[in-house]
Coordinates of C-alpha atoms in Angstrom, one line a residue:
Chain A
X1 CA -89.0 189.4 236.6
X2 CA -91.4 189.3 233.8
X3 CA -92.7 186.9 233.3
X4 CA -95.8 185.3 232.4
X5 CA -97.2 182.1 233.4
X6 CA -100.4 181.8 231.9
X7 CA -103.1 182.5 228.2
X8 CA -106.6 181.5 228.2
X9 CA -109.5 182.3 226.2
X10 CA -112.4 181.4 228.5
X11 CA -116.6 181.6 227.4
X12 CA -119.0 183.2 230.2
X13 CA -121.6 181.5 230.1
X14 CA -125.0 181.9 232.0
X15 CA -124.2 180.1 235.5
X16 CA -120.3 179.6 235.3
X17 CA -117.1 179.7 233.1
X18 CA -115.6 178.0 230.8
X19 CA -112.1 177.3 229.8
X20 CA -112.0 177.0 226.0
X21 CA -108.0 176.8 225.3
X22 CA -104.8 177.2 227.0
X23 CA -101.7 176.9 227.8
X24 CA -98.9 177.5 230.7
X25 CA -95.5 178.5 231.8
X26 CA -94.4 177.0 235.0
X27 CA -90.9 176.1 234.5
X28 CA -90.6 178.2 238.0
X29 CA -92.4 176.7 239.6
X30 CA -90.6 173.2 241.4
X31 CA -92.0 170.5 239.9
X32 CA -94.6 168.5 242.9
X33 CA -95.8 172.2 243.3
X34 CA -97.1 172.2 239.0
X35 CA -100.1 171.0 239.0
X36 CA -101.7 172.4 241.6
X37 CA -100.7 175.3 240.6
X38 CA -102.1 175.4 237.7
X39 CA -105.1 173.7 238.7
X40 CA -105.6 177.1 241.0
X41 CA -104.4 179.2 237.9
X42 CA -107.4 177.2 236.3
X43 CA -110.0 177.7 239.3
X44 CA -109.2 181.5 239.3
X45 CA -109.1 182.8 236.1
X46 CA -112.8 181.0 236.1
X47 CA -113.8 182.5 239.1
X48 CA -113.0 186.4 238.3
X49 CA -113.9 185.9 234.2
X50 CA -117.4 185.1 236.1
X51 CA -117.6 187.8 238.1
X52 CA -116.7 190.5 235.5
X53 CA -119.4 192.4 233.3
X54 CA -118.8 192.3 229.7
X55 CA -117.2 194.6 227.8
X56 CA -115.1 195.1 230.4
X57 CA -111.1 195.4 231.1
X58 CA -109.2 194.0 234.6
X59 CA -106.6 193.7 236.1
X60 CA -106.4 191.9 238.9
X61 CA -102.9 192.1 241.7
X62 CA -102.7 188.9 244.2
X63 CA -98.9 189.5 245.6
X64 CA -96.7 189.3 243.2
X65 CA -98.9 187.5 240.8
X66 CA -101.6 189.5 238.3
X67 CA -104.2 188.2 236.2
X68 CA -105.6 190.6 233.5
X69 CA -108.9 189.7 231.7
X70 CA -111.2 191.3 228.9
X71 CA -115.1 189.9 229.4
X72 CA -115.5 190.6 225.2
X73 CA -120.0 191.7 224.9
X74 CA -120.2 188.3 223.3
X75 CA -119.3 186.6 226.2
X76 CA -116.0 185.5 224.8
X77 CA -113.0 185.9 227.4
X78 CA -109.4 186.3 227.6
X79 CA -106.7 186.0 230.4
X80 CA -103.3 185.9 230.9
X81 CA -101.7 185.7 234.7
X82 CA -97.8 187.1 234.5
X83 CA -96.5 189.3 237.5
X84 CA -97.1 192.0 238.8
X85 CA -94.0 194.4 236.4
X86 CA -95.9 192.9 233.5
X87 CA -97.2 196.3 232.2
X88 CA -101.0 195.8 232.0
X89 CA -101.3 197.8 227.8
X90 CA -99.0 195.1 226.5
X91 CA -101.0 192.1 228.3
X92 CA -104.6 193.8 227.2
X93 CA -103.0 194.2 223.9
X94 CA -101.6 190.6 223.5
X95 CA -105.7 189.6 224.7
X96 CA -107.0 191.8 222.8
X97 CA -105.5 189.8 219.4
X98 CA -105.6 186.8 221.2
X99 CA -109.6 187.5 221.3
X100 CA -110.1 188.3 217.7
X101 CA -107.6 185.6 216.1
X102 CA -110.1 183.2 218.0
X103 CA -112.9 184.8 216.3
X104 CA -111.1 184.1 213.3
X105 CA -110.5 180.2 213.9
X106 CA -113.5 179.2 215.5
X107 CA -116.5 179.3 214.9
X108 CA -119.4 181.0 217.6
X109 CA -121.3 178.0 217.8
X110 CA -119.2 175.7 219.2
X111 CA -117.9 178.4 221.9
X112 CA -121.2 177.5 224.9
X113 CA -120.3 174.1 224.5
X114 CA -116.5 173.9 223.6
X115 CA -113.9 172.6 225.7
X116 CA -110.2 172.3 225.7
X117 CA -109.6 169.1 223.5
X118 CA -112.6 169.8 221.0
X119 CA -111.8 173.3 220.1
X120 CA -108.7 174.1 217.5
X121 CA -106.8 176.4 218.4
X122 CA -102.8 175.4 219.0
X123 CA -101.2 179.1 218.8
X124 CA -101.7 180.0 222.5
X125 CA -98.2 178.4 223.2
X126 CA -96.3 180.5 220.9
X127 CA -97.8 183.2 222.2
X128 CA -96.7 182.8 225.5
X129 CA -92.7 182.0 224.7
X130 CA -92.6 185.0 222.4
X131 CA -94.5 187.7 224.7
X132 CA -92.6 186.5 227.4
X133 CA -90.8 189.1 226.8
X134 CA -92.8 192.4 226.5
X135 CA -90.4 194.6 224.7
X136 CA -91.2 191.9 221.3
X137 CA -95.4 193.1 221.7
X138 CA -94.0 196.7 221.9
X139 CA -94.2 197.5 218.4
X140 CA -98.1 195.5 218.8
X141 CA -98.7 198.3 221.2
X142 CA -98.1 201.0 219.2
X143 CA -100.4 200.1 216.1
X144 CA -103.2 199.9 219.2
X145 CA -102.6 202.9 221.5
X146 CA -106.0 203.9 221.1
X147 CA -106.9 200.2 222.2
X148 CA -109.4 201.3 224.4
X149 CA -112.8 202.6 224.5
X150 CA -113.3 199.9 227.2
X151 CA -110.7 201.9 229.7
X152 CA -108.7 199.0 232.0
X153 CA -110.3 198.8 235.9
X154 CA -107.6 197.9 237.8
X155 CA -107.3 195.9 241.7
X156 CA -105.2 196.2 244.6
X157 CA -106.5 192.7 245.2
X158 CA -108.5 189.6 244.2
X159 CA -111.4 190.7 247.5
X160 CA -111.8 193.8 245.8
X161 CA -113.3 191.2 242.8
X162 CA -115.7 188.6 245.0
X163 CA -118.8 190.0 245.5
X164 CA -120.0 191.0 248.5
X165 CA -120.2 188.1 251.8
X166 CA -117.6 186.0 249.7
X167 CA -114.3 184.7 250.5
X168 CA -111.7 183.2 248.2
X169 CA -111.2 180.8 251.2
X170 CA -114.7 179.8 251.3
X171 CA -114.1 179.5 247.4
X172 CA -111.7 177.1 247.5
X173 CA -113.1 174.7 250.5
X174 CA -116.1 174.3 248.7
X175 CA -115.5 173.5 245.0
X176 CA -115.0 170.3 243.1
X177 CA -112.7 171.5 240.2
X178 CA -109.3 171.6 243.2
X179 CA -107.7 168.0 244.3
X180 CA -107.2 167.7 247.2
X181 CA -103.6 167.6 247.3
X182 CA -104.3 171.3 245.6
X183 CA -106.6 172.3 248.7
X184 CA -103.7 171.1 251.4
X185 CA -101.4 173.1 249.2
X186 CA -102.9 176.1 249.0
X187 CA -104.0 176.3 253.5
X188 CA -99.8 175.6 252.7
X189 CA -99.2 178.6 250.9
X190 CA -101.3 180.6 252.6
X191 CA -100.4 179.9 256.1
X192 CA -96.1 180.4 254.6
X193 CA -97.2 183.7 252.3
X194 CA -99.1 185.0 255.6
X195 CA -95.3 185.8 257.5
X196 CA -92.9 187.3 256.4
X197 CA -91.2 185.9 253.7
X198 CA -87.0 187.0 253.0
Chain B
X1 CA -97.5 153.5 269.8
X2 CA -94.4 154.9 270.2
X3 CA -92.4 152.2 268.9
X4 CA -94.2 151.8 265.9
X5 CA -93.4 155.9 265.0
X6 CA -89.6 155.3 265.1
X7 CA -89.5 152.2 263.2
X8 CA -91.8 154.6 260.8
X9 CA -88.8 157.5 260.5
X10 CA -86.4 154.6 260.4
X11 CA -88.1 153.0 256.9
X12 CA -88.6 157.0 255.9
X13 CA -84.5 157.5 256.1
X14 CA -84.0 154.3 254.3
X15 CA -86.4 155.3 251.6
X16 CA -84.5 158.5 251.2
X17 CA -80.7 157.3 251.6
X18 CA -82.2 154.5 248.7
X19 CA -82.8 157.3 246.4
X20 CA -79.1 159.6 247.1
X21 CA -77.5 156.4 245.9
X22 CA -78.6 158.5 242.4
X23 CA -77.8 161.8 243.4
X24 CA -75.7 163.2 240.3
X25 CA -79.2 162.7 238.5
X26 CA -81.2 164.4 241.0
X27 CA -82.7 167.7 239.8
X28 CA -84.8 169.2 243.1
X29 CA -86.1 168.4 246.2
X30 CA -88.9 170.2 248.0
X31 CA -92.1 169.2 249.9
X32 CA -95.7 167.9 248.8
X33 CA -98.2 169.2 251.5
X34 CA -99.9 166.7 252.1
X35 CA -102.4 167.4 255.7
X36 CA -103.1 163.2 256.8
X37 CA -101.2 160.0 255.8
X38 CA -104.7 158.0 254.6
X39 CA -102.8 156.1 252.6
X40 CA -100.3 154.0 254.1
X41 CA -98.1 154.5 251.3
X42 CA -94.3 156.2 251.9
X43 CA -94.4 159.6 251.6
X44 CA -91.1 160.1 249.4
X45 CA -91.9 160.6 246.2
X46 CA -88.9 159.6 243.4
X47 CA -90.4 161.3 239.9
X48 CA -88.5 162.6 236.8
X49 CA -85.3 163.1 239.0
X50 CA -87.0 164.6 241.7
X51 CA -87.4 164.4 245.6
X52 CA -90.0 165.0 247.3
X53 CA -91.5 164.3 251.3
X54 CA -95.2 164.8 251.9
X55 CA -95.7 167.1 253.8
X56 CA -97.8 164.8 257.5
X57 CA -94.7 163.3 257.5
X58 CA -91.9 166.5 258.2
X59 CA -92.7 166.4 261.7
X60 CA -91.3 163.8 263.4
X61 CA -88.6 162.4 260.8
X62 CA -87.0 166.3 261.6
X63 CA -87.9 165.7 265.7
X64 CA -86.5 162.2 265.4
X65 CA -82.6 163.2 263.9
X66 CA -82.4 166.1 264.4
X67 CA -81.9 165.2 268.4
X68 CA -80.0 162.3 267.3
X69 CA -77.2 163.9 265.6
X70 CA -77.3 167.0 268.8
X71 CA -77.2 164.0 271.7
X72 CA -75.1 161.2 269.4
X73 CA -73.0 163.4 267.8
X74 CA -73.2 167.1 269.2
X75 CA -73.2 167.1 272.2
X76 CA -70.3 169.4 273.7
X77 CA -68.7 169.5 277.8
X78 CA -69.0 165.2 277.5
X79 CA -65.8 164.7 278.7
X80 CA -64.9 162.1 275.9
X81 CA -64.7 163.5 271.9
X82 CA -66.8 161.5 270.0
X83 CA -64.8 159.7 266.9
X84 CA -66.4 159.1 264.0
X85 CA -65.2 156.3 262.5
X86 CA -66.1 154.1 259.3
X87 CA -68.9 152.2 261.3
X88 CA -70.9 155.2 262.3
X89 CA -70.2 157.4 260.0
X90 CA -72.4 156.3 257.8
X91 CA -75.1 155.9 260.2
X92 CA -74.4 160.1 260.8
X93 CA -74.5 161.3 257.0
X94 CA -77.8 159.3 256.9
X95 CA -79.0 161.7 259.6
X96 CA -77.5 164.6 258.5
X97 CA -78.4 164.1 254.5
X98 CA -81.8 163.6 256.0
X99 CA -82.0 166.6 258.7
X100 CA -79.9 169.5 256.1
X101 CA -82.7 168.9 253.6
X102 CA -85.7 169.9 255.8
X103 CA -83.7 172.4 257.2
X104 CA -81.2 173.7 256.1
X105 CA -80.2 176.4 257.7
X106 CA -78.3 174.4 260.5
X107 CA -74.8 176.4 260.1
X108 CA -73.5 173.0 263.5
X109 CA -74.2 170.8 261.2
X110 CA -73.1 172.1 257.9
X111 CA -69.7 171.8 260.1
X112 CA -70.1 168.2 260.4
X113 CA -69.6 167.6 256.8
X114 CA -66.5 169.7 256.4
X115 CA -65.7 167.3 259.0
X116 CA -66.2 164.4 257.3
X117 CA -65.4 165.9 253.7
X118 CA -61.6 166.1 255.5
X119 CA -61.0 162.8 257.0
X120 CA -61.9 161.8 252.8
X121 CA -65.7 159.9 253.9
X122 CA -68.0 162.3 251.8
X123 CA -66.8 163.2 248.3
X124 CA -66.8 166.2 247.2
X125 CA -68.8 166.8 243.6
X126 CA -71.4 164.1 245.6
X127 CA -71.3 167.3 248.1
X128 CA -72.1 169.2 245.2
X129 CA -74.7 167.1 243.9
X130 CA -75.9 167.5 247.6
X131 CA -75.9 171.0 248.4
X132 CA -78.0 171.3 244.7
X133 CA -80.5 169.5 246.1
X134 CA -80.6 172.2 249.5
X135 CA -80.8 175.2 247.1
X136 CA -83.1 174.3 244.4
X137 CA -86.5 174.6 248.0
X138 CA -84.4 176.9 249.6
X139 CA -83.0 179.3 247.1
X140 CA -82.3 181.6 249.4
X141 CA -79.3 179.2 251.8
X142 CA -76.9 181.0 252.9
X143 CA -75.0 177.9 253.9
X144 CA -75.7 175.8 251.4
X145 CA -73.5 178.9 249.2
X146 CA -70.7 179.1 251.8
X147 CA -70.4 175.5 251.9
X148 CA -70.2 175.3 247.9
X149 CA -67.7 177.8 248.2
X150 CA -65.5 175.9 250.4
X151 CA -65.7 172.8 248.6
X152 CA -64.8 175.2 245.0
X153 CA -61.9 176.3 246.9
X154 CA -61.1 172.3 248.2
X155 CA -61.5 171.2 243.8
X156 CA -59.4 174.0 242.5
X157 CA -56.8 173.7 244.6
X158 CA -56.0 170.8 242.8
X159 CA -53.8 171.9 240.0
X160 CA -54.0 168.7 237.2
X161 CA -57.9 169.3 237.5
X162 CA -58.4 169.0 233.2
X163 CA -59.7 171.7 231.6
X164 CA -63.2 169.6 230.3
X165 CA -64.3 168.8 234.4
X166 CA -62.9 173.1 235.0
X167 CA -65.8 173.8 231.8
X168 CA -68.4 170.9 233.4
X169 CA -68.2 172.8 237.1
X170 CA -68.2 176.5 235.8
X171 CA -71.4 175.4 234.1
X172 CA -73.2 173.7 236.5
X173 CA -72.0 176.5 239.5
X174 CA -73.5 179.1 237.4
X175 CA -77.1 176.6 236.2
X176 CA -76.9 176.8 240.0
X177 CA -76.8 180.4 240.5
X178 CA -79.5 181.1 237.6
X179 CA -82.1 179.1 238.6
X180 CA -81.8 180.6 242.7
X181 CA -81.8 183.7 241.1
X182 CA -85.1 183.2 238.9
X183 CA -86.2 180.8 241.4
X184 CA -86.1 184.1 244.4
X185 CA -86.4 187.2 243.0
X186 CA -83.3 189.3 245.2
X187 CA -81.6 186.6 245.7
X188 CA -78.4 188.3 247.3
X189 CA -76.9 184.9 248.0
X190 CA -76.7 182.8 244.1
X191 CA -75.4 186.0 242.7
X192 CA -73.1 187.3 245.4
X193 CA -71.7 183.3 244.7
X194 CA -71.9 183.7 241.2
X195 CA -69.0 187.3 241.9
X196 CA -67.8 184.9 244.0
X197 CA -67.1 181.9 241.4
X198 CA -66.2 184.7 238.5
X199 CA -63.1 186.1 240.9
X200 CA -62.8 182.2 241.6
X201 CA -62.2 182.1 237.6
X202 CA -59.5 184.5 237.9
X203 CA -57.1 182.7 240.1
X204 CA -56.5 179.6 237.4
X205 CA -54.4 178.8 235.9
X206 CA -55.5 176.1 233.7
X207 CA -53.5 178.0 230.3
X208 CA -56.4 176.6 228.5
X209 CA -59.0 178.7 231.0
X210 CA -60.1 181.7 228.4
X211 CA -60.6 184.3 230.5
X212 CA -62.3 187.0 228.6
X213 CA -64.4 184.2 226.9
X214 CA -66.3 184.0 230.4
X215 CA -66.4 187.8 230.8
X216 CA -67.8 188.1 227.7
X217 CA -70.4 186.2 228.5
X218 CA -71.5 186.1 232.0
X219 CA -71.6 190.2 230.2
X220 CA -74.2 188.6 227.5
X221 CA -75.8 187.1 230.4
X222 CA -76.5 189.9 232.0
X223 CA -77.6 192.4 229.4
X224 CA -80.7 189.9 229.2
X225 CA -81.3 188.7 232.7
X226 CA -81.9 192.8 233.8
X227 CA -83.9 193.3 230.6
X228 CA -86.3 190.9 231.9
X229 CA -85.9 191.9 235.8
X230 CA -86.1 195.5 236.0
X231 CA -86.5 195.8 239.8
X232 CA -84.3 192.6 241.3
X233 CA -82.3 195.4 242.5
X234 CA -79.2 192.2 243.1
X235 CA -79.2 191.4 239.4
X236 CA -78.3 194.6 238.6
X237 CA -75.5 194.8 241.1
X238 CA -74.0 191.6 239.0
X239 CA -74.3 193.9 235.9
X240 CA -72.0 196.7 237.4
X241 CA -69.1 193.7 238.4
X242 CA -69.7 192.9 235.0
X243 CA -69.3 196.2 233.3
X244 CA -66.2 196.7 235.2
X245 CA -64.6 193.5 234.3
X246 CA -65.3 194.0 230.8
X247 CA -62.9 196.6 231.0
X248 CA -60.7 194.3 231.1
X249 CA -60.5 192.5 228.5
X250 CA -57.9 191.8 225.5
X251 CA -57.1 193.4 222.5
X252 CA -58.2 189.6 220.7
X253 CA -61.4 189.4 222.9
X254 CA -63.4 192.2 221.9
X255 CA -62.3 192.1 218.7
X256 CA -64.7 188.7 218.6
X257 CA -67.2 190.7 221.7
X258 CA -67.1 193.6 219.1
X259 CA -67.7 191.6 215.3
X260 CA -71.9 192.0 216.0
X261 CA -72.5 194.4 218.1
X262 CA -71.4 198.5 216.9
X263 CA -71.0 200.2 220.2
X264 CA -69.6 203.9 218.9
X265 CA -72.7 203.8 216.3
X266 CA -74.6 204.3 220.1
X267 CA -71.8 206.6 221.4
X268 CA -71.6 208.5 218.7
X269 CA -75.4 208.7 218.4
X270 CA -75.5 210.6 222.0
X271 CA -72.7 212.6 221.3
X272 CA -74.3 214.3 217.9
X273 CA -77.3 214.3 219.5
X274 CA -76.1 216.3 222.8
X275 CA -73.3 218.5 221.1
X276 CA -72.2 221.8 222.7
X277 CA -73.9 224.3 220.5
X278 CA -71.0 226.4 220.2
X279 CA -68.3 223.7 219.1
X280 CA -67.0 224.9 216.2
X281 CA -66.1 221.6 215.0
X282 CA -68.6 220.2 212.7
X283 CA -70.4 217.8 214.1
X284 CA -72.7 214.6 212.0
X285 CA -72.6 210.8 212.7
X286 CA -70.9 209.9 209.8
X287 CA -67.9 212.6 211.0
X288 CA -67.6 211.2 213.7
X289 CA -67.7 207.6 213.2
X290 CA -64.8 208.6 211.2
X291 CA -63.1 208.8 214.2
X292 CA -59.9 207.0 215.6
X293 CA -60.2 205.9 218.6
X294 CA -57.6 208.5 219.6
X295 CA -58.9 211.3 218.3
X296 CA -62.5 210.7 219.1
X297 CA -60.7 211.2 222.6
X298 CA -59.0 213.7 221.9
X299 CA -62.3 215.9 220.9
X300 CA -64.2 214.4 224.0
X301 CA -61.7 215.0 226.5
X302 CA -59.4 217.9 224.4
X303 CA -57.5 219.1 227.0
X304 CA -55.7 218.5 230.1
X305 CA -53.0 218.5 232.0
X306 CA -50.6 216.5 233.3
X307 CA -47.8 216.3 235.2
X308 CA -46.4 213.8 234.9
X309 CA -45.1 212.1 232.4
X310 CA -47.1 209.0 231.7
X311 CA -49.2 208.3 228.6
X312 CA -52.9 208.1 228.4
X313 CA -54.2 205.2 226.7
X314 CA -56.6 207.0 224.3
X315 CA -57.6 203.4 222.8
X316 CA -58.3 202.1 226.6
X317 CA -60.4 205.2 227.2
X318 CA -62.9 205.2 224.1
X319 CA -63.0 201.6 224.7
X320 CA -65.1 202.0 228.3
X321 CA -66.5 204.9 226.7
X322 CA -68.3 202.4 224.2
X323 CA -69.5 200.5 227.2
X324 CA -71.0 203.1 229.5
X325 CA -72.6 204.5 227.5
X326 CA -74.0 201.6 225.1
X327 CA -75.4 200.6 229.1
X328 CA -76.4 204.4 229.5
X329 CA -79.0 203.9 226.1
X330 CA -80.2 200.0 227.0
X331 CA -81.2 201.9 230.6
X332 CA -82.9 205.1 227.8
X333 CA -84.9 202.3 226.7
X334 CA -85.7 200.2 229.7
X335 CA -86.7 203.6 231.8
X336 CA -89.5 204.7 229.1
X337 CA -90.5 201.4 228.6
X338 CA -90.9 200.0 232.1
X339 CA -91.9 203.3 234.1
X340 CA -91.8 204.0 237.3
X341 CA -89.0 201.5 238.4
X342 CA -87.0 202.2 241.3
X343 CA -83.8 199.9 240.6
X344 CA -83.2 201.0 237.5
X345 CA -83.3 205.0 238.1
X346 CA -80.4 203.4 240.8
X347 CA -78.9 201.9 237.9
X348 CA -78.2 204.9 235.9
X349 CA -76.8 206.6 238.8
X350 CA -74.1 203.8 238.8
X351 CA -73.3 205.1 235.0
X352 CA -73.5 208.7 235.5
X353 CA -71.1 207.7 238.0
X354 CA -68.9 205.7 235.8
X355 CA -68.6 208.5 232.9
X356 CA -67.9 211.3 235.9
X357 CA -64.8 208.7 237.5
X358 CA -63.3 208.2 233.6
X359 CA -63.4 212.3 233.3
X360 CA -61.3 213.1 237.1
X361 CA -59.0 210.5 235.8
X362 CA -58.6 212.0 233.0
X363 CA -58.1 216.0 234.8
X364 CA -56.0 213.5 237.3
X365 CA -58.3 214.5 240.2
X366 CA -61.0 212.7 242.7
X367 CA -63.2 213.2 244.7
X368 CA -62.4 213.3 248.2
X369 CA -64.9 214.9 251.1
X370 CA -66.8 216.4 248.1
X371 CA -63.9 218.9 247.4
X372 CA -62.0 218.1 243.9
X373 CA -58.2 217.5 244.5
X374 CA -55.1 216.6 242.3
X375 CA -54.3 213.1 242.1
X376 CA -51.2 212.4 242.4
X377 CA -49.0 210.1 240.5
X378 CA -48.9 207.0 241.6
X379 CA -46.3 205.9 238.8
X380 CA -44.1 208.9 239.2
X381 CA -45.0 212.4 241.6
X382 CA -43.3 215.5 240.6
X383 CA -42.9 217.4 244.2
X384 CA -42.9 220.8 242.3
X385 CA -45.7 220.5 241.3
X386 CA -47.7 219.5 244.0
X387 CA -46.7 222.8 246.1
X388 CA -48.9 224.7 243.2
X389 CA -52.1 222.1 244.0
X390 CA -55.1 224.8 245.0
X391 CA -54.6 227.0 241.8
X392 CA -54.1 224.2 239.4
X393 CA -57.4 222.3 241.2
X394 CA -58.9 225.5 240.1
X395 CA -58.1 225.4 236.7
X396 CA -58.4 222.0 236.0
X397 CA -62.2 221.8 237.2
X398 CA -62.4 224.2 234.7
X399 CA -61.1 222.8 231.9
X400 CA -63.2 219.5 233.1
X401 CA -66.7 221.4 233.2
X402 CA -66.0 222.4 229.3
X403 CA -64.8 219.7 228.1
X404 CA -67.2 218.2 225.7
X405 CA -67.8 215.2 227.0
X406 CA -68.9 216.3 230.1
X407 CA -71.6 218.7 228.2
X408 CA -72.8 215.7 226.6
X409 CA -73.3 213.9 229.4
X410 CA -75.1 216.9 231.3
X411 CA -77.1 218.0 228.5
X412 CA -78.4 215.0 228.0
X413 CA -79.0 213.7 231.5
X414 CA -81.6 216.8 231.5
X415 CA -83.3 215.8 228.4
X416 CA -83.6 212.9 229.9
X417 CA -85.4 214.1 233.4
X418 CA -87.2 216.3 231.1
X419 CA -88.7 214.1 229.7
X420 CA -89.2 211.9 232.2
X421 CA -90.8 214.1 233.9
X422 CA -93.0 215.3 232.0
X423 CA -93.8 211.0 232.5
X424 CA -95.2 212.0 235.9
X425 CA -92.5 209.7 236.8
X426 CA -91.2 211.6 240.6
X427 CA -88.3 209.7 240.2
X428 CA -86.7 211.3 238.1
X429 CA -87.0 214.6 240.4
X430 CA -84.4 212.1 242.8
X431 CA -82.2 212.0 240.1
X432 CA -81.0 215.4 239.5
X433 CA -80.8 216.3 242.7
X434 CA -78.4 213.4 243.1
X435 CA -76.6 214.7 239.9
X436 CA -76.8 218.1 241.8
X437 CA -76.2 217.2 244.9
X438 CA -74.1 213.8 245.3
X439 CA -72.0 214.4 242.6
X440 CA -71.9 217.5 243.2
X441 CA -72.6 219.7 240.1
X442 CA -75.3 221.7 241.5
X443 CA -73.0 224.4 240.0
X444 CA -73.4 223.3 236.0
X445 CA -76.4 222.6 236.9

């Protein structure tokens, strides 16, 4: 399945990252899971952005999901959550494009203090819908084939991104941004995924 | 304490039953993970046509319902067989609903439902709604799909079925399959069910129902779906089923299908790009486009040694080629874009195999045990020709290998394999091996 679940623009502050704008496509999750899934996507995006160096691109594979992140030198970060079949290059080109547009649209002084309600950048849902089909984005890819002075760093699991001694389970347990409900959801998901699924 | 728990479970069963009165609107069911019951509220959630059950109560409810059903209704070896009456059927249905929602992989209980349907204590259409709910949580539940097939068999057996309700059923069924396939990748059960359903539609006798139109819809649907699910081998299998159905289109529906897209152009483009060099014919795309179906096929498969009087339908062959070469072009693009996907290469094997089959058929050959033998015409047989079989086969095989279509295909495959090899795609080598040793082309490659 080639699918984009979430697109987000974040700001990497000194201690923590904040979401400036995000769009989600959660149709493929069951109704009662959607809110938890969304909370999780926010949580994971923040965690990863906080652990990504400036001016680097990372692609993190976790199970069947793929998380693409790019933190620019000016601390603006873009994130795209897709499944693992979505081509990395297309994803990163898309992130670059969105960040450029964001910079043009939203003045720099608002970044550090802004949040999802104060920032006016309504085009994300459109992009999310349009790039569900990566071949549409292909034309774009061809133009920017020389996209990179920055290389994409690939990671096979989210563990590789966490700092030494950190565990995702602990981070989830400690987090204030996740509700009780989502934590219970995380625990069950962990359990069901641990044995073979058919 | 125990008594309290039973009362609670009874209450939950009642709540679920209340929601079930609106079963036609219910879209999905799910278990919501909640660790403990700290709010002292009913664990049955009903929001926007979705039914949810909090996870803390599952164990109690399931044990309670399951043991009651098994003890009272399914006990084997008891001398007196339990009789279902309208009085206890109600209770049984309630318990069945809850148990099957929580654990749909119990064939015994599905059979109980079948029994109740046969006694008309359950309604066919409500049962379809119920299975939809089950599938929404467990998209790979084979028992639920099998039960649906059983129900649909009964529904379609009614010859007085109106065309509007047929259309409703078709929409509903295909939607459910699409959703189940979306929820869980490589869902053999949902694609298999879809295939069964299309085959079932072929047997419909309603004159207002147009099966060809359905073929076209499914063909287009599967093309879009495969383009987005490049490693879902189950949907590619369905795609192959659609392609084979597409050969059967009649004149009218073929015209309708090709009004918006020009399959001939795709075919001609591949032909012109790979035409054998020593050919005496002037080939350019414009030239080839001007050919009629019949002339085109004659050009591609110029020589045929028919040993019977059956007439070859060149228009039909040409149409088949257009369909299959379109598939080849799509496959080229997909492999180039999504690199290193095994499923795409397997689909390519199917395509190449189909092309070779078309050629074999044209030259009256079949492959048996890895050796090409003369095909005997099913409609008419010439005994005298059969005796000279061995010689004729060698002659025919040579004709076939020198035919334009065969060479075009081979050149195209070689070029493609070479291109992918430079892209470091290991599957390219495997594809070459497949052509050489499975399709048996090692002496011409």
